[in-house]
Amino acid sequence: MKKKANEGVLVLTLVWLLIFLTPLMFINVSQEFVLKRFLVELAIPLSMFIVFLSNYYWLTPKVLMEGRHLRFIALNVAMVVSLALLIHEWVVFSYHTWFREMLTLSTPMVQYAPKRMDIRWTLFYLGRDIFNMAVSGTVATALVLSRNWAVARNRQAEAEKERVKMELMMLRYQVSPHFLLNTLNNIYALTVFNQEKAQRAIQQLSQLMRHILYHGDEDVRLSDEVDFMESYVELMQLRLSDKVKLTKDIDISSDPNKYLPPLLFIPLIENAFKHGVSATQDSFIDIRLKSDPEKVVCEITNSNFPKDDNDQSGSGIGLQQVERRLSLVKGGHYEWTRSLSEDKTTYHSKIILYDS
């Protein structure tokens, strides 16, 4: 930001240096350079410079942007008209003092040294000078307003970025307790009929929680997320009966170091185990995860056994979190399709994460 400000000051300095040197462009090369004439012609760029600085450093930021619009206009009009009259008197004075002495040095000056200026020419020169100064003041005001607009936009962008960051953090903090709650419920069920499996499950849970502790607040490599998913699936398998067919097809060999938000696919797997497993009927869960340099695809298909109306376990918060996190992190660079077969026996979910 400071570098850009310094570049802006340098550009303005060069522009005004060129403006102050413009009178040299109208000097006849066949005539001798006369410093007094150059100083007289500097009056116009000097007045424009005064108007520019006044608007750039005072009138626009201190008056206009504080809502005092009429005061801003009045001060500008008074300044511009006063400077225009002052320039006019200065030029007339110069032509009747300095230039009278210079007539012998430059014969063509005779025609430019009027003894008495016609009122129409007076109004013409006053109008010209007022217009030039008005343009200078307008440019200064536009620069200040555009600069403040850019600053406000950057602040708004930073505030939005912080808001999104905080919301993502809150969502991640919600994911961990939600995951822990469901896992503890599964382990509790295991303790009823198989204490050995329950002990193994607790050990696996401790490993999973270690992953959440060290990687829950930052994006993780796809390979690490896959390890977590497989550990979680193995933990869930401990309570599955022979009536459940579980298949996995995971291939991330093309780009295992791709980064993505942690625990993004776990709620989908939780959902599959919650609604796709029956203790009395044949059921299945099919988990597929593929990656290539352009995208990551997670596809889960499972049998569907809707919960009973009296079953209040779970509130669907996991899938809501996934959708919100996707919209915050990936913007429009993802697809999520969910469908239920016509006979409502099979549920399908597919998430595609594109490299943005």
Short mmCIF file of C-alpha atoms in Angstrom, two decimals:
data_model
loop_
_atom_site.label_atom_id
_atom_site.label_comp_id
_atom_site.label_asym_id
_atom_site.label_seq_id
_atom_site.Cartn_x
_atom_site.Cartn_y
_atom_site.Cartn_z
CA MET A 1 0.00 0.00 0.00
CA LYS A 2 2.81 2.40 0.92
CA LYS A 3 4.63 1.55 -2.32
CA LYS A 4 1.53 2.38 -4.35
CA ALA A 5 1.16 5.70 -2.52
CA ASN A 6 4.77 6.61 -3.31
CA GLU A 7 4.21 5.72 -6.96
CA GLY A 8 1.14 7.98 -7.02
CA VAL A 9 3.09 10.93 -5.59
CA LEU A 10 5.82 10.39 -8.19
CA VAL A 11 3.30 10.35 -11.04
CA LEU A 12 1.63 13.56 -9.79
CA THR A 13 5.01 15.25 -9.46
CA LEU A 14 5.97 14.38 -13.03
CA VAL A 15 2.59 15.53 -14.37
CA TRP A 16 2.82 18.90 -12.64
CA LEU A 17 6.43 19.34 -13.72
CA LEU A 18 5.31 18.91 -17.33
CA ILE A 19 2.46 21.39 -16.81
CA PHE A 20 4.83 24.00 -15.38
CA LEU A 21 7.14 23.56 -18.36
CA THR A 22 4.38 23.95 -20.96
CA PRO A 23 5.05 27.72 -21.46
CA LEU A 24 8.42 26.75 -22.96
CA MET A 25 6.55 25.02 -25.79
CA PHE A 26 5.20 28.38 -27.04
CA ILE A 27 8.53 30.22 -27.09
CA ASN A 28 9.71 31.17 -30.54
CA VAL A 29 13.10 29.55 -31.01
CA SER A 30 14.19 32.44 -33.20
CA GLN A 31 13.78 34.82 -30.27
CA GLU A 32 15.89 35.22 -27.21
CA PHE A 33 14.56 33.51 -24.07
CA VAL A 34 13.17 36.12 -21.69
CA LEU A 35 12.84 34.99 -18.09
CA LYS A 36 10.30 37.69 -17.20
CA ARG A 37 7.92 36.57 -19.95
CA PHE A 38 8.28 32.95 -18.79
CA LEU A 39 7.45 33.97 -15.22
CA VAL A 40 4.33 35.80 -16.38
CA GLU A 41 3.11 32.75 -18.29
CA LEU A 42 3.72 30.58 -15.24
CA ALA A 43 0.82 32.31 -13.53
CA ILE A 44 -1.77 30.01 -15.14
CA PRO A 45 -0.15 26.62 -14.23
CA LEU A 46 0.67 28.03 -10.78
CA SER A 47 -2.98 28.94 -10.17
CA MET A 48 -4.07 25.47 -11.37
CA PHE A 49 -1.53 23.93 -8.99
CA ILE A 50 -2.89 25.98 -6.06
CA VAL A 51 -6.46 24.87 -6.83
CA PHE A 52 -5.31 21.26 -7.20
CA LEU A 53 -3.46 21.20 -3.87
CA SER A 54 -6.31 22.97 -2.06
CA ASN A 55 -8.83 20.42 -3.26
CA TYR A 56 -6.53 17.41 -2.89
CA TYR A 57 -5.38 18.04 0.67
CA TRP A 58 -8.11 20.20 2.19
CA LEU A 59 -11.39 20.97 0.45
CA THR A 60 -12.26 17.46 -0.75
CA PRO A 61 -11.18 15.36 2.28
CA LYS A 62 -11.97 17.94 4.98
CA VAL A 63 -15.04 19.66 3.59
CA LEU A 64 -16.74 17.67 0.81
CA MET A 65 -16.32 14.23 2.38
CA GLU A 66 -17.66 15.50 5.68
CA GLY A 67 -20.93 16.42 3.97
CA ARG A 68 -20.50 20.20 3.72
CA HIS A 69 -21.25 20.39 0.00
CA LEU A 70 -22.40 24.02 -0.24
CA ARG A 71 -19.32 25.17 1.69
CA PHE A 72 -17.14 23.14 -0.66
CA ILE A 73 -18.68 24.76 -3.74
CA ALA A 74 -18.58 28.26 -2.28
CA LEU A 75 -14.93 28.02 -1.28
CA ASN A 76 -13.94 26.67 -4.67
CA VAL A 77 -15.84 29.39 -6.54
CA ALA A 78 -14.32 32.12 -4.37
CA MET A 79 -10.81 30.71 -4.81
CA VAL A 80 -11.05 30.21 -8.57
CA VAL A 81 -12.60 33.62 -9.30
CA SER A 82 -10.09 35.39 -7.03
CA LEU A 83 -7.15 33.68 -8.69
CA ALA A 84 -8.52 34.43 -12.18
CA LEU A 85 -8.84 38.16 -11.35
CA LEU A 86 -5.38 38.15 -9.79
CA ILE A 87 -3.86 36.52 -12.87
CA HIS A 88 -5.58 39.08 -15.11
CA GLU A 89 -4.23 42.02 -13.12
CA TRP A 90 -0.79 40.42 -13.00
CA VAL A 91 -0.67 39.99 -16.78
CA VAL A 92 -1.89 43.54 -17.44
CA PHE A 93 0.65 44.90 -14.98
CA SER A 94 3.45 42.88 -16.57
CA TYR A 95 2.64 44.00 -20.11
CA HIS A 96 2.75 47.67 -19.04
CA THR A 97 5.95 47.38 -16.97
CA TRP A 98 8.31 44.53 -17.86
CA PHE A 99 7.29 44.13 -21.48
CA ARG A 100 7.53 47.85 -22.18
CA GLU A 101 11.25 47.47 -21.44
CA MET A 102 11.45 44.33 -23.60
CA LEU A 103 10.05 45.75 -26.82
CA THR A 104 13.54 46.39 -28.13
CA LEU A 105 14.50 42.77 -27.49
CA SER A 106 11.60 41.19 -29.33
CA THR A 107 9.83 43.12 -32.04
CA PRO A 108 6.86 40.70 -32.38
CA MET A 109 5.92 41.49 -28.77
CA VAL A 110 4.61 44.84 -29.81
CA GLN A 111 1.34 43.34 -30.98
CA TYR A 112 0.97 41.46 -27.68
CA ALA A 113 1.35 44.50 -25.45
CA PRO A 114 -2.08 46.16 -25.43
CA LYS A 115 -2.40 49.49 -23.74
CA ARG A 116 -5.97 48.83 -22.84
CA MET A 117 -7.63 45.37 -23.02
CA ASP A 118 -11.10 45.18 -24.55
CA ILE A 119 -13.84 43.93 -22.18
CA ARG A 120 -14.58 40.98 -24.48
CA TRP A 121 -10.98 39.83 -24.35
CA THR A 122 -10.97 40.34 -20.61
CA LEU A 123 -14.00 38.06 -20.22
CA PHE A 124 -12.47 35.54 -22.61
CA TYR A 125 -9.20 35.28 -20.65
CA LEU A 126 -11.04 35.19 -17.33
CA GLY A 127 -13.29 32.40 -18.60
CA ARG A 128 -10.31 30.47 -19.94
CA ASP A 129 -8.42 30.69 -16.64
CA ILE A 130 -11.52 29.79 -14.60
CA PHE A 131 -12.12 26.75 -16.81
CA ASN A 132 -8.51 25.55 -16.46
CA MET A 133 -8.61 25.89 -12.68
CA ALA A 134 -12.02 24.19 -12.52
CA VAL A 135 -10.61 21.23 -14.45
CA SER A 136 -7.63 21.08 -12.07
CA GLY A 137 -9.90 21.12 -9.01
CA THR A 138 -12.18 18.47 -10.53
CA VAL A 139 -9.25 16.18 -11.23
CA ALA A 140 -8.01 16.61 -7.64
CA THR A 141 -11.47 15.84 -6.25
CA ALA A 142 -11.82 12.79 -8.50
CA LEU A 143 -8.43 11.47 -7.39
CA VAL A 144 -9.30 11.86 -3.71
CA LEU A 145 -12.72 10.24 -4.11
CA SER A 146 -11.33 7.34 -6.15
CA ARG A 147 -8.53 6.82 -3.62
CA ASN A 148 -10.98 6.77 -0.71
CA TRP A 149 -13.32 4.49 -2.65
CA ALA A 150 -10.43 2.07 -3.26
CA VAL A 151 -9.48 2.18 0.44
CA ALA A 152 -13.10 1.58 1.47
CA ARG A 153 -13.40 -1.28 -0.99
CA ASN A 154 -10.20 -2.89 0.32
CA ARG A 155 -11.42 -2.53 3.89
CA GLN A 156 -14.75 -4.06 2.96
CA ALA A 157 -12.97 -6.93 1.21
CA GLU A 158 -10.77 -7.49 4.25
CA ALA A 159 -13.78 -7.39 6.56
CA GLU A 160 -15.61 -9.89 4.34
CA LYS A 161 -12.52 -12.11 4.29
CA GLU A 162 -12.34 -12.02 8.09
CA ARG A 163 -16.07 -12.76 8.36
CA VAL A 164 -15.72 -15.77 6.08
CA LYS A 165 -12.65 -16.92 8.00
CA MET A 166 -14.48 -16.69 11.31
CA GLU A 167 -17.54 -18.47 9.93
CA LEU A 168 -15.35 -21.26 8.55
CA MET A 169 -13.64 -21.55 11.91
CA MET A 170 -16.99 -21.82 13.67
CA LEU A 171 -18.15 -24.45 11.19
CA ARG A 172 -14.99 -26.46 11.77
CA TYR A 173 -15.46 -26.23 15.51
CA GLN A 174 -19.00 -27.54 15.01
CA VAL A 175 -17.81 -30.42 12.83
CA SER A 176 -15.52 -31.87 15.48
CA PRO A 177 -18.13 -32.15 18.29
CA HIS A 178 -20.68 -33.44 15.78
CA PHE A 179 -18.25 -36.10 14.58
CA LEU A 180 -17.27 -36.98 18.16
CA LEU A 181 -20.89 -37.27 19.25
CA ASN A 182 -21.78 -39.72 16.48
CA THR A 183 -18.63 -41.77 17.04
CA LEU A 184 -19.21 -42.01 20.79
CA ASN A 185 -22.76 -43.19 20.11
CA ASN A 186 -21.34 -45.96 17.91
CA ILE A 187 -18.78 -46.94 20.54
CA TYR A 188 -21.51 -46.99 23.18
CA ALA A 189 -23.46 -49.43 21.00
CA LEU A 190 -20.37 -51.61 20.70
CA THR A 191 -19.92 -51.83 24.48
CA VAL A 192 -23.25 -53.58 24.74
CA PHE A 193 -22.34 -56.64 22.69
CA ASN A 194 -18.56 -56.59 22.10
CA GLN A 195 -16.23 -54.96 24.61
CA GLU A 196 -13.11 -55.94 22.67
CA LYS A 197 -14.33 -54.11 19.58
CA ALA A 198 -15.27 -51.16 21.74
CA GLN A 199 -11.73 -50.96 23.13
CA ARG A 200 -10.28 -51.03 19.62
CA ALA A 201 -12.75 -48.36 18.60
CA ILE A 202 -11.63 -46.10 21.45
CA GLN A 203 -8.01 -46.47 20.33
CA GLN A 204 -8.93 -45.56 16.76
CA LEU A 205 -11.00 -42.67 18.00
CA SER A 206 -8.00 -41.28 19.87
CA GLN A 207 -5.98 -41.40 16.64
CA LEU A 208 -8.75 -39.64 14.75
CA MET A 209 -9.05 -36.96 17.41
CA ARG A 210 -5.31 -36.40 17.21
CA HIS A 211 -5.77 -35.71 13.49
CA ILE A 212 -8.53 -33.21 14.24
CA LEU A 213 -6.44 -31.56 16.95
CA TYR A 214 -3.45 -30.93 14.71
CA HIS A 215 -5.19 -30.39 11.37
CA GLY A 216 -8.67 -29.15 12.20
CA ASP A 217 -7.91 -25.45 11.66
CA GLU A 218 -6.05 -25.62 8.37
CA ASP A 219 -6.38 -27.19 4.95
CA VAL A 220 -4.87 -30.65 4.74
CA ARG A 221 -3.31 -32.74 2.03
CA LEU A 222 -5.66 -35.05 0.22
CA SER A 223 -3.54 -38.05 1.22
CA ASP A 224 -3.91 -37.16 4.92
CA GLU A 225 -7.65 -36.73 4.53
CA VAL A 226 -7.89 -40.11 2.84
CA ASP A 227 -6.01 -41.73 5.73
CA PHE A 228 -8.50 -40.14 8.13
CA MET A 229 -11.47 -41.33 6.05
CA GLU A 230 -10.17 -44.89 5.93
CA SER A 231 -9.55 -44.90 9.68
CA TYR A 232 -13.06 -43.62 10.25
CA VAL A 233 -14.58 -46.23 7.91
CA GLU A 234 -12.62 -48.93 9.71
CA LEU A 235 -13.98 -47.65 13.01
CA MET A 236 -17.54 -47.73 11.69
CA GLN A 237 -17.03 -51.25 10.31
CA LEU A 238 -16.59 -52.61 13.82
CA ARG A 239 -20.31 -52.46 14.41
CA LEU A 240 -21.43 -53.70 10.98
CA SER A 241 -23.11 -57.07 10.60
CA ASP A 242 -22.60 -59.53 7.76
CA LYS A 243 -25.69 -58.15 6.06
CA VAL A 244 -23.82 -54.93 5.14
CA LYS A 245 -21.63 -54.88 2.05
CA LEU A 246 -19.01 -52.13 2.16
CA THR A 247 -16.92 -51.29 -0.91
CA LYS A 248 -14.24 -48.63 -1.35
CA ASP A 249 -12.55 -47.38 -4.50
CA ILE A 250 -9.99 -44.69 -3.70
CA ASP A 251 -7.43 -43.49 -6.23
CA ILE A 252 -5.57 -40.23 -5.59
CA SER A 253 -2.26 -41.29 -7.10
CA SER A 254 -2.33 -38.55 -9.76
CA ASP A 255 -2.32 -35.70 -7.22
CA PRO A 256 -2.07 -36.83 -3.56
CA ASN A 257 -0.68 -33.48 -2.36
CA LYS A 258 -3.71 -31.45 -3.36
CA TYR A 259 -5.04 -29.41 -0.42
CA LEU A 260 -8.67 -29.22 0.70
CA PRO A 261 -10.66 -28.32 3.84
CA PRO A 262 -10.40 -30.97 6.60
CA LEU A 263 -13.25 -33.35 7.44
CA LEU A 264 -15.16 -32.24 4.35
CA PHE A 265 -16.34 -35.69 3.26
CA ILE A 266 -16.77 -37.25 6.72
CA PRO A 267 -20.39 -36.01 7.16
CA LEU A 268 -21.28 -37.75 3.88
CA ILE A 269 -19.80 -41.02 5.15
CA GLU A 270 -21.55 -40.53 8.50
CA ASN A 271 -24.80 -40.02 6.66
CA ALA A 272 -24.24 -43.21 4.68
CA PHE A 273 -23.66 -45.28 7.82
CA LYS A 274 -26.61 -43.65 9.59
CA HIS A 275 -29.20 -44.15 6.83
CA GLY A 276 -27.67 -46.93 4.73
CA VAL A 277 -27.24 -49.68 7.31
CA SER A 278 -29.93 -52.03 8.59
CA ALA A 279 -29.52 -54.62 11.31
CA THR A 280 -32.05 -56.97 9.73
CA GLN A 281 -31.97 -56.34 5.97
CA ASP A 282 -29.27 -56.56 3.34
CA SER A 283 -27.65 -53.18 2.80
CA PHE A 284 -24.64 -51.65 1.14
CA ILE A 285 -22.32 -48.63 1.18
CA ASP A 286 -20.14 -47.77 -1.82
CA ILE A 287 -17.46 -45.08 -1.34
CA ARG A 288 -15.48 -43.74 -4.32
CA LEU A 289 -12.84 -41.02 -4.24
CA LYS A 290 -10.86 -39.95 -7.31
CA SER A 291 -8.54 -37.06 -8.02
CA ASP A 292 -6.75 -35.60 -11.01
CA PRO A 293 -4.92 -32.29 -11.57
CA GLU A 294 -8.22 -30.52 -12.28
CA LYS A 295 -10.65 -31.87 -9.66
CA VAL A 296 -11.45 -34.14 -6.74
CA VAL A 297 -14.56 -36.32 -6.94
CA CYS A 298 -16.16 -37.95 -3.90
CA GLU A 299 -19.10 -40.22 -4.70
CA ILE A 300 -21.07 -42.19 -2.13
CA THR A 301 -23.96 -44.55 -2.87
CA ASN A 302 -25.79 -46.41 -0.15
CA SER A 303 -29.00 -48.26 0.55
CA ASN A 304 -31.58 -46.04 2.14
CA PHE A 305 -33.48 -46.82 5.31
CA PRO A 306 -35.33 -43.68 6.40
CA LYS A 307 -35.36 -42.99 10.10
CA ASP A 308 -38.46 -43.58 12.05
CA ASP A 309 -40.40 -40.45 13.01
CA ASN A 310 -39.64 -41.22 16.65
CA ASP A 311 -35.89 -41.42 15.99
CA GLN A 312 -34.46 -38.04 16.98
CA SER A 313 -30.78 -38.97 16.64
CA GLY A 314 -29.06 -36.44 14.47
CA SER A 315 -30.47 -33.27 13.02
CA GLY A 316 -28.82 -33.12 9.60
CA ILE A 317 -26.38 -30.48 10.79
CA GLY A 318 -23.45 -32.34 9.21
CA LEU A 319 -24.70 -32.00 5.62
CA GLN A 320 -25.70 -28.38 6.25
CA GLN A 321 -22.15 -27.67 7.38
CA VAL A 322 -20.72 -29.32 4.27
CA GLU A 323 -22.88 -27.19 2.00
CA ARG A 324 -22.01 -23.98 3.83
CA ARG A 325 -18.29 -24.76 3.90
CA LEU A 326 -18.31 -25.56 0.19
CA SER A 327 -19.99 -22.26 -0.66
CA LEU A 328 -17.51 -20.31 1.49
CA VAL A 329 -14.33 -22.08 0.44
CA LYS A 330 -14.96 -23.01 -3.18
CA GLY A 331 -17.45 -20.36 -4.25
CA GLY A 332 -18.80 -21.52 -7.61
CA HIS A 333 -15.99 -24.02 -8.19
CA TYR A 334 -17.82 -27.11 -7.04
CA GLU A 335 -20.83 -29.31 -7.80
CA TRP A 336 -22.87 -31.31 -5.33
CA THR A 337 -25.63 -33.57 -6.57
CA ARG A 338 -27.88 -35.64 -4.31
CA SER A 339 -30.58 -37.99 -5.47
CA LEU A 340 -32.90 -40.71 -4.21
CA SER A 341 -34.00 -43.58 -6.43
CA GLU A 342 -37.64 -43.76 -7.47
CA ASP A 343 -38.32 -46.61 -5.06
CA LYS A 344 -36.47 -44.63 -2.34
CA THR A 345 -34.16 -47.55 -1.58
CA THR A 346 -30.89 -46.04 -2.85
CA TYR A 347 -29.31 -42.70 -2.02
CA HIS A 348 -26.56 -41.15 -4.10
CA SER A 349 -24.32 -38.18 -3.28
CA LYS A 350 -21.54 -36.76 -5.46
CA ILE A 351 -19.25 -33.81 -4.78
CA ILE A 352 -16.85 -32.45 -7.42
CA LEU A 353 -14.25 -29.94 -6.24
CA TYR A 354 -12.65 -28.05 -9.12
CA ASP A 355 -9.27 -26.39 -8.81
CA SER A 356 -10.09 -22.68 -8.69
#
